[in-house]
XYZ file of C-alpha atoms in Angstrom:
729
model
C 87.737 -23.531 -46.230
C 91.778 -23.631 -45.491
C 92.334 -20.151 -44.288
C 88.658 -20.720 -41.805
C 90.388 -23.798 -40.418
C 93.272 -21.935 -39.928
C 90.989 -19.331 -38.106
C 88.849 -21.959 -35.966
C 92.477 -23.521 -34.754
C 93.497 -20.018 -33.832
C 90.840 -18.953 -32.068
C 90.584 -21.886 -30.179
C 94.336 -22.258 -28.675
C 94.129 -18.804 -27.774
C 91.192 -19.273 -25.783
C 92.814 -22.141 -24.210
C 94.803 -20.519 -23.228
C 93.768 -17.197 -21.860
C 91.095 -19.452 -20.176
C 94.078 -21.531 -19.196
C 95.828 -18.494 -17.762
C 91.970 -17.094 -15.775
C 91.326 -20.961 -14.478
C 94.828 -20.923 -12.875
C 95.527 -17.392 -11.136
C 91.734 -17.238 -10.640
C 91.685 -20.576 -8.604
C 94.124 -19.783 -6.529
C 92.756 -16.989 -5.798
C 89.994 -18.728 -4.585
C 92.185 -21.671 -2.705
C 93.765 -19.206 -0.607
C 89.889 -17.787 0.901
C 89.456 -21.652 2.707
C 91.990 -20.659 5.420
C 93.456 -17.188 7.873
C 94.522 -16.671 11.302
C 95.995 -19.480 12.514
C 95.152 -21.875 9.728
C 97.210 -19.035 7.307
C 100.407 -22.821 7.650
C 97.717 -25.120 5.064
C 97.343 -22.300 2.938
C 99.404 -24.159 0.320
C 97.254 -27.180 0.902
C 94.043 -25.265 0.473
C 96.428 -23.628 -3.703
C 96.340 -27.662 -4.025
C 92.407 -28.426 -3.445
C 91.566 -25.644 -4.818
C 93.742 -26.706 -7.854
C 92.114 -30.602 -8.065
C 88.801 -29.441 -8.114
C 89.602 -27.678 -11.216
C 91.135 -30.367 -12.943
C 88.413 -32.331 -11.684
C 85.821 -30.659 -13.017
C 86.611 -29.324 -16.851
C 88.240 -33.278 -17.293
C 83.734 -34.175 -16.559
C 83.287 -31.148 -18.793
C 85.405 -32.379 -21.260
C 84.041 -36.299 -21.543
C 81.051 -36.100 -20.531
C 79.244 -32.363 -20.505
C 76.535 -32.089 -23.580
C 78.425 -27.640 -24.786
C 81.563 -27.144 -25.416
C 81.442 -23.311 -24.089
C 81.045 -24.404 -20.270
C 84.467 -24.262 -18.089
C 84.040 -24.420 -14.196
C 86.304 -24.033 -11.847
C 86.509 -23.870 -7.990
C 84.035 -21.048 -6.681
C 84.282 -17.996 -4.361
C 80.974 -18.313 -2.744
C 81.129 -22.221 -1.515
C 84.695 -21.490 -0.413
C 83.723 -18.628 1.605
C 80.641 -19.969 3.520
C 82.362 -23.312 4.193
C 85.339 -20.816 6.075
C 82.409 -21.151 8.391
C 82.553 -25.071 8.749
C 86.680 -25.207 8.642
C 87.149 -22.498 11.815
C 84.816 -24.943 13.870
C 86.164 -27.814 12.596
C 89.367 -26.153 13.467
C 88.269 -24.666 16.895
C 86.976 -27.738 17.421
C 89.622 -29.774 17.670
C 91.547 -31.858 20.698
C 94.263 -29.576 20.860
C 96.592 -32.777 22.477
C 96.286 -34.183 18.839
C 99.834 -34.022 16.385
C 99.787 -31.519 13.515
C 99.221 -33.880 11.028
C 95.811 -35.767 12.913
C 94.856 -31.522 12.835
C 95.079 -30.960 9.352
C 93.529 -34.196 8.315
C 90.987 -33.386 10.147
C 90.660 -30.000 8.387
C 90.682 -31.372 4.860
C 87.768 -34.192 6.454
C 85.258 -32.088 7.089
C 85.507 -30.208 3.483
C 85.012 -33.281 1.885
C 82.026 -34.501 3.395
C 80.848 -30.490 2.988
C 81.405 -31.435 -0.040
C 80.584 -34.357 -0.626
C 77.308 -33.642 1.825
C 76.434 -30.114 -1.195
C 76.947 -32.681 -3.612
C 74.262 -35.470 -2.936
C 71.507 -32.255 -2.192
C 72.361 -30.947 -5.920
C 72.038 -33.562 -7.261
C 68.808 -34.886 -5.608
C 66.819 -31.169 -6.461
C 68.238 -32.384 -9.365
C 66.205 -35.452 -9.981
C 63.366 -34.308 -8.207
C 63.023 -31.469 -10.570
C 63.265 -28.883 -8.283
C 65.763 -26.700 -9.569
C 63.084 -23.729 -10.419
C 63.953 -23.117 -6.712
C 65.874 -20.140 -6.786
C 62.325 -18.071 -8.044
C 61.459 -18.237 -5.075
C 64.594 -17.062 -2.717
C 63.884 -13.635 -1.876
C 66.410 -11.023 -4.319
C 67.265 -8.659 -0.852
C 68.624 -12.218 0.701
C 70.374 -12.844 -2.333
C 71.589 -9.054 -2.654
C 72.603 -8.966 0.966
C 74.728 -12.449 0.253
C 77.061 -11.409 -2.598
C 77.669 -8.312 -0.993
C 78.358 -10.009 2.445
C 80.356 -12.788 -0.117
C 82.338 -9.469 -1.874
C 83.594 -7.961 1.125
C 84.999 -11.245 2.754
C 86.614 -11.367 -0.782
C 88.537 -8.218 -0.291
C 89.499 -9.010 2.889
C 90.722 -12.771 1.043
C 92.434 -10.119 -1.013
C 94.138 -8.351 1.603
C 95.012 -11.026 3.515
C 97.244 -13.230 -0.452
C 98.925 -9.493 -0.895
C 99.853 -8.949 3.057
C 99.910 -12.770 4.588
C 98.053 -11.862 7.328
C 94.816 -11.086 8.830
C 92.999 -8.045 7.913
C 92.388 -6.402 10.969
C 92.622 -3.064 12.835
C 96.549 -3.957 13.567
C 97.384 -4.585 10.510
C 96.915 -0.578 10.065
C 98.994 1.000 11.335
C 101.680 -1.483 9.623
C 100.312 0.501 6.464
C 102.768 2.986 6.441
C 105.387 1.219 7.525
C 107.419 -0.365 3.895
C 107.878 -2.788 2.471
C 103.777 -3.861 2.975
C 103.001 -0.043 2.608
C 104.413 -0.462 -0.886
C 103.389 -4.276 -2.080
C 99.142 -3.278 -1.017
C 99.985 0.945 -2.470
C 100.968 -1.989 -5.852
C 97.907 -3.395 -4.992
C 95.194 -1.290 -4.488
C 96.956 0.325 -8.271
C 96.793 -2.698 -10.143
C 92.862 -2.539 -8.498
C 91.853 0.806 -10.003
C 93.335 -0.427 -13.771
C 91.536 -3.355 -13.491
C 88.141 -1.023 -12.663
C 89.156 1.573 -15.385
C 89.547 -1.880 -18.367
C 86.243 -3.137 -17.221
C 84.783 0.812 -18.181
C 86.694 1.233 -20.718
C 87.652 -1.505 -22.391
C 83.716 -3.919 -23.192
C 86.257 -6.708 -24.950
C 87.159 -9.571 -22.473
C 90.153 -9.127 -23.324
C 91.847 -6.396 -22.279
C 91.470 -7.079 -18.053
C 92.920 -10.921 -19.606
C 95.883 -8.509 -21.079
C 97.188 -6.573 -17.862
C 96.980 -9.586 -15.509
C 98.763 -10.900 -18.816
C 100.947 -7.846 -18.840
C 102.124 -7.228 -14.614
C 102.898 -11.564 -14.773
C 105.274 -10.994 -18.147
C 106.689 -7.228 -16.187
C 106.930 -8.427 -12.536
C 109.107 -12.069 -13.660
C 110.818 -9.505 -15.882
C 111.611 -7.400 -12.760
C 112.734 -11.369 -11.683
C 115.009 -11.355 -14.092
C 117.025 -8.125 -14.214
C 117.721 -8.706 -10.612
C 119.205 -12.096 -11.268
C 118.184 -13.594 -7.456
C 116.155 -15.269 -8.783
C 112.322 -15.572 -6.494
C 113.675 -16.533 -3.172
C 114.110 -12.702 -2.057
C 110.842 -11.989 -3.284
C 109.829 -14.594 -1.380
C 111.193 -13.714 2.238
C 110.016 -10.058 0.564
C 106.627 -11.271 1.153
C 105.914 -10.727 -2.636
C 105.484 -14.128 -3.210
C 102.256 -16.618 -1.554
C 104.004 -18.673 0.975
C 104.651 -22.576 -1.375
C 105.851 -26.270 0.935
C 108.944 -26.343 0.559
C 108.873 -29.089 -2.107
C 106.441 -27.190 -4.412
C 103.376 -29.777 -3.315
C 100.811 -29.595 -3.769
C 98.593 -32.423 -3.944
C 97.385 -33.995 -2.058
C 96.709 -31.936 0.451
C 97.991 -34.762 3.869
C 99.486 -38.527 3.412
C 96.108 -41.103 3.141
C 98.319 -42.395 6.221
C 97.682 -39.117 8.180
C 92.696 -39.810 7.308
C 92.903 -43.236 10.218
C 93.870 -39.911 12.631
C 91.521 -38.145 11.165
C 89.048 -36.446 14.494
C 85.479 -37.515 13.108
C 83.738 -36.167 16.309
C 85.414 -32.773 15.235
C 84.361 -33.194 12.400
C 80.521 -33.273 12.724
C 80.040 -30.377 15.764
C 82.440 -28.587 12.704
C 78.367 -29.333 10.152
C 75.932 -27.538 12.112
C 76.296 -24.600 9.658
C 76.278 -26.903 6.745
C 72.665 -27.031 5.630
C 74.000 -22.713 5.279
C 76.701 -23.969 3.200
C 74.085 -26.232 1.613
C 71.898 -23.083 0.668
C 74.105 -20.720 0.094
C 76.157 -23.634 -2.855
C 72.986 -24.072 -4.637
C 71.868 -20.823 -4.862
C 74.698 -19.308 -5.619
C 75.220 -22.433 -8.677
C 71.576 -21.558 -9.929
C 72.460 -17.839 -9.823
C 75.284 -18.656 -11.752
C 73.312 -20.968 -14.353
C 70.719 -18.186 -15.031
C 73.807 -15.689 -15.652
C 74.861 -17.898 -18.908
C 71.633 -18.074 -19.925
C 72.186 -13.910 -20.052
C 74.994 -14.032 -21.492
C 75.221 -17.198 -23.781
C 71.248 -16.451 -24.717
C 69.388 -19.551 -24.698
C 67.740 -21.524 -21.602
C 69.385 -24.415 -19.714
C 67.704 -26.829 -17.955
C 67.945 -25.871 -14.528
C 67.602 -28.749 -12.851
C 70.148 -30.910 -15.946
C 72.356 -28.703 -14.702
C 72.272 -29.648 -11.107
C 72.475 -33.140 -12.053
C 75.544 -32.225 -13.669
C 77.054 -30.063 -11.626
C 75.970 -32.836 -8.325
C 77.129 -36.284 -9.878
C 81.104 -33.336 -10.818
C 81.027 -32.402 -7.052
C 80.938 -36.051 -6.442
C 83.976 -36.867 -8.442
C 85.282 -33.799 -6.372
C 84.567 -34.408 -3.103
C 85.865 -38.225 -3.158
C 89.731 -35.856 -3.430
C 88.768 -33.813 -0.776
C 87.861 -30.987 -3.176
C 86.234 -28.026 -3.399
C 83.288 -27.409 -4.790
C 82.799 -25.234 -7.951
C 80.163 -24.692 -10.551
C 80.696 -23.104 -14.889
C 82.367 -19.397 -14.845
C 80.729 -16.539 -16.570
C 82.979 -14.841 -17.566
C 85.176 -18.004 -19.214
C 81.840 -19.209 -20.828
C 81.196 -15.297 -22.935
C 85.649 -15.276 -23.959
C 84.877 -18.438 -25.651
C 81.493 -16.367 -27.041
C 83.128 -13.662 -27.941
C 86.725 -15.621 -29.832
C 83.385 -18.046 -31.748
C 86.083 -21.219 -30.159
C 83.081 -23.319 -28.499
C 85.359 -26.580 -29.205
C 86.178 -29.325 -26.216
C 89.662 -28.882 -26.677
C 89.713 -25.074 -25.204
C 88.454 -27.734 -22.250
C 91.584 -29.855 -22.640
C 94.163 -26.503 -23.376
C 93.067 -25.616 -19.875
C 92.560 -29.051 -17.998
C 96.416 -29.207 -18.822
C 97.120 -26.327 -17.743
C 96.176 -26.115 -14.518
C 97.474 -29.857 -14.391
C 100.806 -28.444 -15.476
C 100.213 -25.632 -12.083
C 98.624 -28.877 -9.537
C 101.940 -31.044 -10.406
C 104.401 -28.340 -10.795
C 103.816 -26.581 -7.795
C 105.772 -23.725 -6.856
C 107.294 -23.947 -10.500
C 104.117 -22.831 -12.383
C 103.118 -20.826 -9.912
C 106.061 -18.694 -7.839
C 105.405 -16.293 -10.807
C 102.261 -15.306 -9.940
C 103.324 -12.748 -7.299
C 100.810 -12.407 -4.566
C 100.086 -8.726 -5.609
C 98.343 -10.359 -8.708
C 96.528 -12.864 -6.825
C 94.989 -10.455 -4.086
C 94.494 -7.623 -6.409
C 91.876 -10.324 -8.734
C 91.005 -10.881 -5.167
C 90.157 -7.469 -4.294
C 88.559 -6.334 -7.774
C 86.678 -9.373 -7.811
C 85.161 -9.126 -4.258
C 84.577 -5.084 -5.175
C 82.649 -5.488 -8.131
C 80.648 -7.646 -6.356
C 79.228 -5.176 -3.540
C 79.397 -2.552 -6.158
C 76.627 -4.459 -7.796
C 74.720 -5.600 -5.574
C 75.089 -2.832 -2.344
C 75.496 0.214 -4.483
C 74.015 -0.073 -7.819
C 70.578 -2.261 -7.245
C 69.781 1.076 -5.114
C 68.660 2.464 -7.684
C 66.109 -0.042 -8.442
C 64.545 -1.375 -4.980
C 62.485 0.323 -2.352
C 64.316 1.797 1.656
C 62.734 -2.202 2.912
C 64.604 -4.215 0.496
C 67.670 -2.233 0.046
C 67.757 -1.614 4.487
C 67.354 -5.075 4.384
C 70.526 -5.982 2.179
C 72.416 -3.168 4.332
C 71.501 -5.915 7.608
C 72.754 -8.771 6.289
C 75.696 -7.637 4.716
C 77.225 -5.367 7.973
C 75.779 -8.908 10.134
C 78.201 -10.765 8.016
C 80.575 -7.416 8.177
C 80.237 -7.433 12.248
C 79.066 -11.016 13.304
C 80.024 -14.076 10.743
C 78.402 -15.276 6.990
C 76.024 -17.713 8.571
C 74.610 -15.487 10.914
C 74.021 -12.848 8.096
C 72.217 -14.738 6.198
C 69.501 -16.602 8.555
C 69.663 -12.647 9.612
C 68.785 -11.861 6.316
C 66.044 -14.618 5.612
C 64.054 -13.965 9.042
C 64.046 -9.950 7.661
C 62.608 -10.838 4.651
C 59.943 -12.894 5.845
C 58.630 -10.277 8.472
C 59.127 -7.874 4.930
C 57.265 -10.465 2.599
C 54.703 -9.900 5.467
C 54.614 -7.086 5.979
C 54.487 -5.975 2.189
C 51.932 -8.594 1.663
C 50.369 -7.798 4.293
C 49.735 -4.047 1.558
C 48.357 -5.753 -1.025
C 44.515 -5.281 -1.357
C 42.846 -8.726 -1.166
C 38.928 -7.153 -2.022
C 38.743 -7.425 -5.946
C 36.073 -6.007 -5.526
C 33.155 -4.100 -3.056
C 30.169 -3.492 -4.239
C 26.564 -3.417 -3.427
C 23.406 -5.059 -4.251
C 22.129 -1.223 -5.875
C 24.782 -2.333 -8.652
C 25.161 -5.806 -9.311
C 22.059 -8.125 -9.203
C 21.202 -11.297 -9.746
C 20.865 -12.107 -13.559
C 17.959 -13.109 -15.738
C 14.062 -11.448 -13.520
C 11.697 -9.694 -16.129
C 10.606 -7.706 -12.911
C 10.955 -3.497 -13.707
C 9.797 -3.518 -9.619
C 12.065 -5.379 -8.523
C 15.069 -4.169 -10.585
C 13.942 -0.767 -9.037
C 13.411 -1.739 -5.640
C 17.319 -3.207 -5.096
C 18.415 0.182 -7.454
C 17.102 2.036 -3.952
C 17.505 0.289 -1.445
C 20.376 -2.452 -2.700
C 22.867 -0.422 -0.559
C 21.168 -3.065 2.204
C 23.818 -5.883 0.511
C 26.861 -5.182 0.759
C 29.100 -7.982 -1.981
C 33.658 -8.357 -0.236
C 34.946 -10.324 -3.880
C 38.459 -11.454 -2.523
C 41.512 -12.436 -3.873
C 45.153 -14.825 -3.354
C 45.481 -16.065 0.027
C 44.302 -15.063 3.770
C 46.809 -14.843 6.072
C 47.207 -12.755 9.793
C 48.608 -10.100 7.798
C 45.838 -9.396 5.396
C 42.760 -10.981 7.526
C 42.072 -8.665 10.796
C 43.099 -5.630 8.498
C 39.645 -7.232 6.181
C 37.219 -7.749 9.143
C 37.688 -4.718 10.395
C 37.145 -3.526 6.750
C 33.488 -5.015 6.641
C 32.805 -4.066 10.275
C 33.358 -0.398 8.893
C 31.779 -0.992 6.220
C 28.099 -2.921 8.156
C 27.679 0.257 9.841
C 26.573 2.747 7.620
C 23.286 -0.065 7.336
C 23.797 -2.677 5.442
C 21.778 -6.002 6.877
C 23.152 -8.192 5.022
C 27.065 -9.136 4.395
C 28.295 -11.213 1.317
C 31.946 -11.917 1.176
C 32.994 -14.084 -1.725
C 35.985 -16.699 -1.207
C 35.905 -17.739 -5.119
C 39.332 -16.554 -6.536
C 40.675 -17.424 -2.905
C 43.752 -19.426 -2.528
C 43.435 -20.719 0.193
C 43.616 -18.691 3.849
C 45.744 -19.576 7.241
C 44.139 -20.018 10.692
C 44.443 -16.321 12.062
C 42.406 -15.837 8.781
C 40.059 -18.894 10.233
C 40.027 -16.874 13.315
C 38.857 -14.109 12.142
C 36.121 -14.584 10.335
C 34.898 -16.453 13.186
C 35.637 -13.016 15.323
C 33.150 -11.100 12.126
C 30.363 -13.430 12.736
C 30.287 -13.008 16.756
C 30.416 -9.031 15.465
C 27.496 -10.360 13.563
C 25.378 -11.957 15.577
C 25.665 -8.263 18.528
C 24.753 -6.116 15.502
C 22.401 -8.120 14.103
C 23.411 -8.625 10.245
C 24.152 -11.978 8.510
C 26.886 -12.511 6.623
C 26.670 -15.224 2.953
C 30.544 -16.671 2.124
C 30.105 -17.979 -1.415
C 32.740 -20.031 -3.415
C 34.638 -21.947 -0.223
C 36.909 -25.159 -0.833
C 36.288 -27.334 1.574
C 38.799 -27.236 2.457
C 38.696 -23.459 4.374
C 34.829 -24.025 5.189
C 35.940 -27.276 7.613
C 38.438 -24.898 8.555
C 35.825 -22.939 9.277
C 33.662 -24.972 11.370
C 35.800 -27.251 12.826
C 36.404 -23.568 15.045
C 33.810 -22.854 15.745
C 31.845 -21.499 13.118
C 27.575 -22.187 13.493
C 25.948 -21.988 10.116
C 22.076 -23.037 9.715
C 18.577 -21.849 11.910
C 19.629 -18.945 14.923
C 23.577 -18.952 13.699
C 24.321 -14.957 11.602
C 26.450 -17.102 8.778
C 24.830 -19.033 6.128
C 27.663 -20.630 3.398
C 26.245 -20.401 -0.014
C 28.198 -22.320 -3.060
C 28.017 -19.542 -5.820
C 27.714 -16.004 -5.731
C 25.227 -15.579 -7.747
C 23.085 -17.946 -5.405
C 23.900 -16.197 -2.642
C 23.231 -12.701 -3.973
C 19.807 -13.825 -4.510
C 19.159 -15.166 -0.888
C 20.632 -12.098 -0.202
C 17.986 -10.112 -2.061
C 14.413 -12.407 -1.750
C 15.424 -11.931 2.248
C 16.374 -8.254 1.712
C 13.011 -7.721 -0.441
C 10.724 -9.708 1.645
C 12.124 -7.380 4.597
C 10.699 -4.933 3.026
C 7.292 -6.931 1.934
C 7.555 -6.859 -1.302
C 9.414 -8.275 -4.747
C 8.521 -12.066 -4.475
C 6.040 -11.539 -6.692
C 2.851 -13.054 -6.268
C 0.879 -14.167 -2.655
C -0.542 -16.757 -4.648
C 2.853 -17.728 -6.407
C 3.584 -17.480 -10.421
C 0.861 -17.323 -13.728
C 1.301 -17.433 -16.575
C -0.520 -14.119 -16.687
C 1.303 -12.819 -13.340
C 3.672 -13.559 -15.560
C 3.397 -12.316 -18.759
C 1.381 -8.612 -17.001
C 4.476 -7.882 -14.839
C 6.157 -8.251 -18.837
C 4.252 -6.636 -20.763
C 2.985 -4.364 -17.649
C -1.123 -4.272 -19.745
C -3.680 -6.534 -18.289
C -4.486 -7.229 -22.049
C -1.651 -7.672 -23.708
C -0.274 -10.252 -20.929
C -4.182 -11.982 -21.702
C -3.135 -11.698 -26.106
C -0.195 -12.792 -25.288
C -0.521 -16.823 -22.915
C -3.328 -17.699 -26.016
C -0.360 -18.305 -28.026
C 2.644 -19.913 -25.051
C 2.817 -23.086 -24.736
C 3.687 -25.395 -20.999
C 6.295 -27.401 -20.344
C 7.344 -29.038 -17.711
C 10.703 -30.350 -17.600
C 12.388 -32.997 -14.658
C 15.543 -32.345 -12.073
C 18.663 -32.738 -14.338
C 17.081 -32.111 -17.019
C 18.225 -29.255 -20.084
C 15.782 -25.852 -20.649
C 18.033 -25.308 -23.508
C 21.454 -26.554 -24.486
C 24.461 -25.064 -25.657
C 25.064 -24.202 -29.550
C 21.063 -25.630 -30.066
C 18.379 -23.393 -32.072
C 17.503 -20.127 -31.239
C 13.665 -20.353 -32.071
C 12.158 -19.866 -28.954
C 11.824 -17.738 -25.856
C 10.656 -18.980 -21.781
C 8.771 -17.449 -19.056
C 10.232 -19.838 -15.737
C 6.429 -20.075 -13.831
C 7.759 -21.836 -10.430
C 11.304 -24.399 -10.493
C 14.909 -22.633 -10.478
C 17.703 -24.081 -13.253
C 21.676 -23.340 -13.508
C 22.785 -21.674 -16.131
C 25.979 -23.335 -17.580
C 28.787 -23.039 -20.062
C 31.261 -25.797 -20.590
C 34.292 -25.416 -20.389
C 37.921 -27.049 -20.122
C 37.765 -31.037 -20.121
C 33.406 -30.930 -20.846
C 33.185 -29.972 -16.676
C 30.160 -27.375 -17.045
C 30.981 -23.553 -15.611
C 28.153 -22.197 -13.567
C 27.003 -18.826 -14.660
C 23.975 -17.844 -12.869
C 21.005 -19.285 -11.199
C 17.409 -18.605 -12.408
C 13.572 -18.837 -11.156
C 10.336 -17.943 -10.592
C 9.588 -14.489 -12.378
C 11.909 -14.769 -14.970
C 12.224 -15.336 -18.492
C 15.148 -16.658 -20.384
C 16.644 -17.359 -24.020
C 15.079 -13.674 -24.636
C 18.313 -12.610 -26.409
C 19.011 -15.699 -29.060
C 15.668 -15.945 -29.802
C 16.006 -11.550 -31.293
C 20.177 -12.257 -32.355
C 18.576 -15.351 -33.943
C 22.318 -17.107 -33.197
C 23.212 -20.683 -31.203
C 23.112 -20.603 -27.936
C 25.679 -19.039 -25.712
C 24.680 -21.185 -22.924
C 22.354 -23.971 -21.573
C 20.337 -23.600 -18.664
C 19.964 -27.203 -16.905
C 17.109 -28.161 -14.839
C 17.576 -28.266 -10.530
C 14.419 -28.649 -9.470
C 11.209 -29.596 -11.349
C 10.241 -26.631 -13.242
C 7.335 -25.483 -15.479
C 7.986 -23.152 -17.628
C 5.619 -21.157 -21.217
C 7.227 -21.831 -24.014
C 6.907 -18.587 -26.780
C 7.689 -19.477 -30.275
C 9.752 -17.540 -33.307
C 6.481 -18.960 -34.955
C 4.028 -17.715 -31.722
C 5.814 -14.597 -32.697
C 4.732 -14.840 -36.092
C 0.920 -15.565 -35.976
C 1.065 -12.469 -33.044
C 2.261 -9.865 -35.896
C -0.304 -11.694 -38.297
C -3.145 -11.161 -36.292
C -2.988 -8.921 -33.608
C -0.409 -6.495 -35.610
C -0.926 -3.572 -32.435
C -0.010 -6.596 -29.803
C 3.280 -7.964 -31.841
C 4.728 -4.195 -31.319
C 3.550 -4.114 -27.931
C 5.920 -7.002 -27.079
C 8.766 -5.324 -29.517
C 8.036 -2.538 -26.716
C 8.706 -4.825 -24.278
C 11.270 -6.412 -24.492
C 13.363 -3.494 -25.769
C 12.324 -1.617 -21.509
C 13.240 -5.542 -20.574
C 16.811 -5.516 -22.209
C 18.119 -1.917 -21.692
C 16.999 -2.207 -18.730
C 19.733 -4.785 -18.202
C 22.093 -3.100 -20.204
C 21.713 -0.413 -17.920
C 22.544 -1.914 -14.339
C 25.186 -3.997 -17.136
C 26.720 -0.085 -17.903
C 26.693 0.694 -14.111
C 28.909 -2.859 -12.829
C 30.817 -2.783 -16.013
C 31.621 1.141 -15.333
C 31.967 0.564 -11.731
C 34.535 -2.264 -11.876
C 36.941 -0.073 -14.283
C 37.470 2.050 -11.531
């Protein structure tokens, strides 16, 4: 037990020192990204802001966090995104303002941005909208990370050379000492990449950084003149005169903030907020992957929002949990809040000791870390992503990265979102919204006993075109559907049945496409039957001028079964057949159509009993006994099955000339569905007792009845097999 406790103590201590060292080095590197060009003189204050932010966030995680393996730091992605606001505010400041007032204005803009981002994050977390990350197009995220990697890489060059990267910098790289500094930085970046690929332990890269740090300070000690010659030669980051990092400006200077300049610089604030929240959620999902556990995205957003509100109140920079530090803690089995305590101690030391501590960190080390991080991002999302994306999606990534490089970060993200929308519309427009397309020869309504009717539909059913739709109908799919069905009706179709049962919605362009389809139907003399329409699209069609009813080529039916039944009856009526006897169905005509023999029909008729079923009453109850089958003389009924919550689901419609209940009758099983009268029914019941009496009295008649039943079930099975084969293809 003592040995286990000692091992635990060592793991926590090592994890704390390694994470603390990385937190300080990486945080300083990230802070150096905030200012460049004319604002380079504010760099020390930016480093102070970054260290302050990491310190506050780590304290928050130690005291209030629920997870002991989470170490938050000021992050590069929101800082890079914030550069656009800082630059805009700096350009909007009145040039006549004193230097202190200009600096105070810029830092006020940073604080406002951080707090606004934190507030939105907090609200989204409480509204449980963390799942929004799932709706961000992947190419946009990849392009955003690629562009971010480019800007981080430029930041690393800027930190190393103490100059803004530009083409004018290239000639200077041929002269010492700049060539030596950049050469050593590039060599260190190569070592970091090689170390990361060769050694899978999370200690490898920190060990290299620690070795470089020791070697540099050993060189300073051997040189014997302290850090000043190295600072003068550009090997160190420029520090404040007194080594003071915090606060970045005196409190009295806040009264001179140019708030109008702050307001004018907030044009890109929404983009910064979106980028920061997306990066936070992506980072959280990365921790889920590495830690092999699920995290509550909404809870993470709420915690992060509260944490960054505290940071913003002190003028700090946004941040969130670091995946790399979490991985190190896991590798060392050092899940303990004491790791966070050690990290806090090291960041506070760096914050308040200023250059006394940070003079020991060479600029090439910080620059190499940034170039390594930025290069890794670009390689992951620009090179490796190429293997798993189609050319169109990869083109969006390239477009975003190119615009970020040539124009600006916010414009790149905006262009990427627009490109992704067009890409989505184009790709979704290629999705086939037709679930099934078949004819009345392939699919018949259920229940009819008439073999002649089925044969006529098999021969002439091609005149009924059935199109079952799915998904959302919009401008990219609806017009293509309209042209497709118009071409299909050119082949002699008389009825076009379009089923909307699986359609989730439609936009105004889709509505207009169906209006145009109705106009074409009127000219070419075919009928359009719309089934399964929800109330909203139905009202939208009528509101936009779709005419239904008498004299219109468009008809609306509640469901596919009733719509198809209407088409079949209309088609057979045009053919002059298939609608049953001229004077309506009688028991004799029912049995004659079913048994095919007049003598046998007269015999069986004497064994049947008439039933009258009122509208709304059940003829058959699901789960009930199956001792009877029925022949429908008049009226219609709905075949339905109990659904979720007790709500019945309509399956089919049956009417005059149909036989129902015969399958359960023969299988002797409980009824699989209910049949409920929609209007008054006249049916004839033939029970199992009647069949047994018939077999006892007239065995030949019973055999004839069984033969007719086998023919009926065989016809239905043949139709079903043909339909299944069609749908399977």
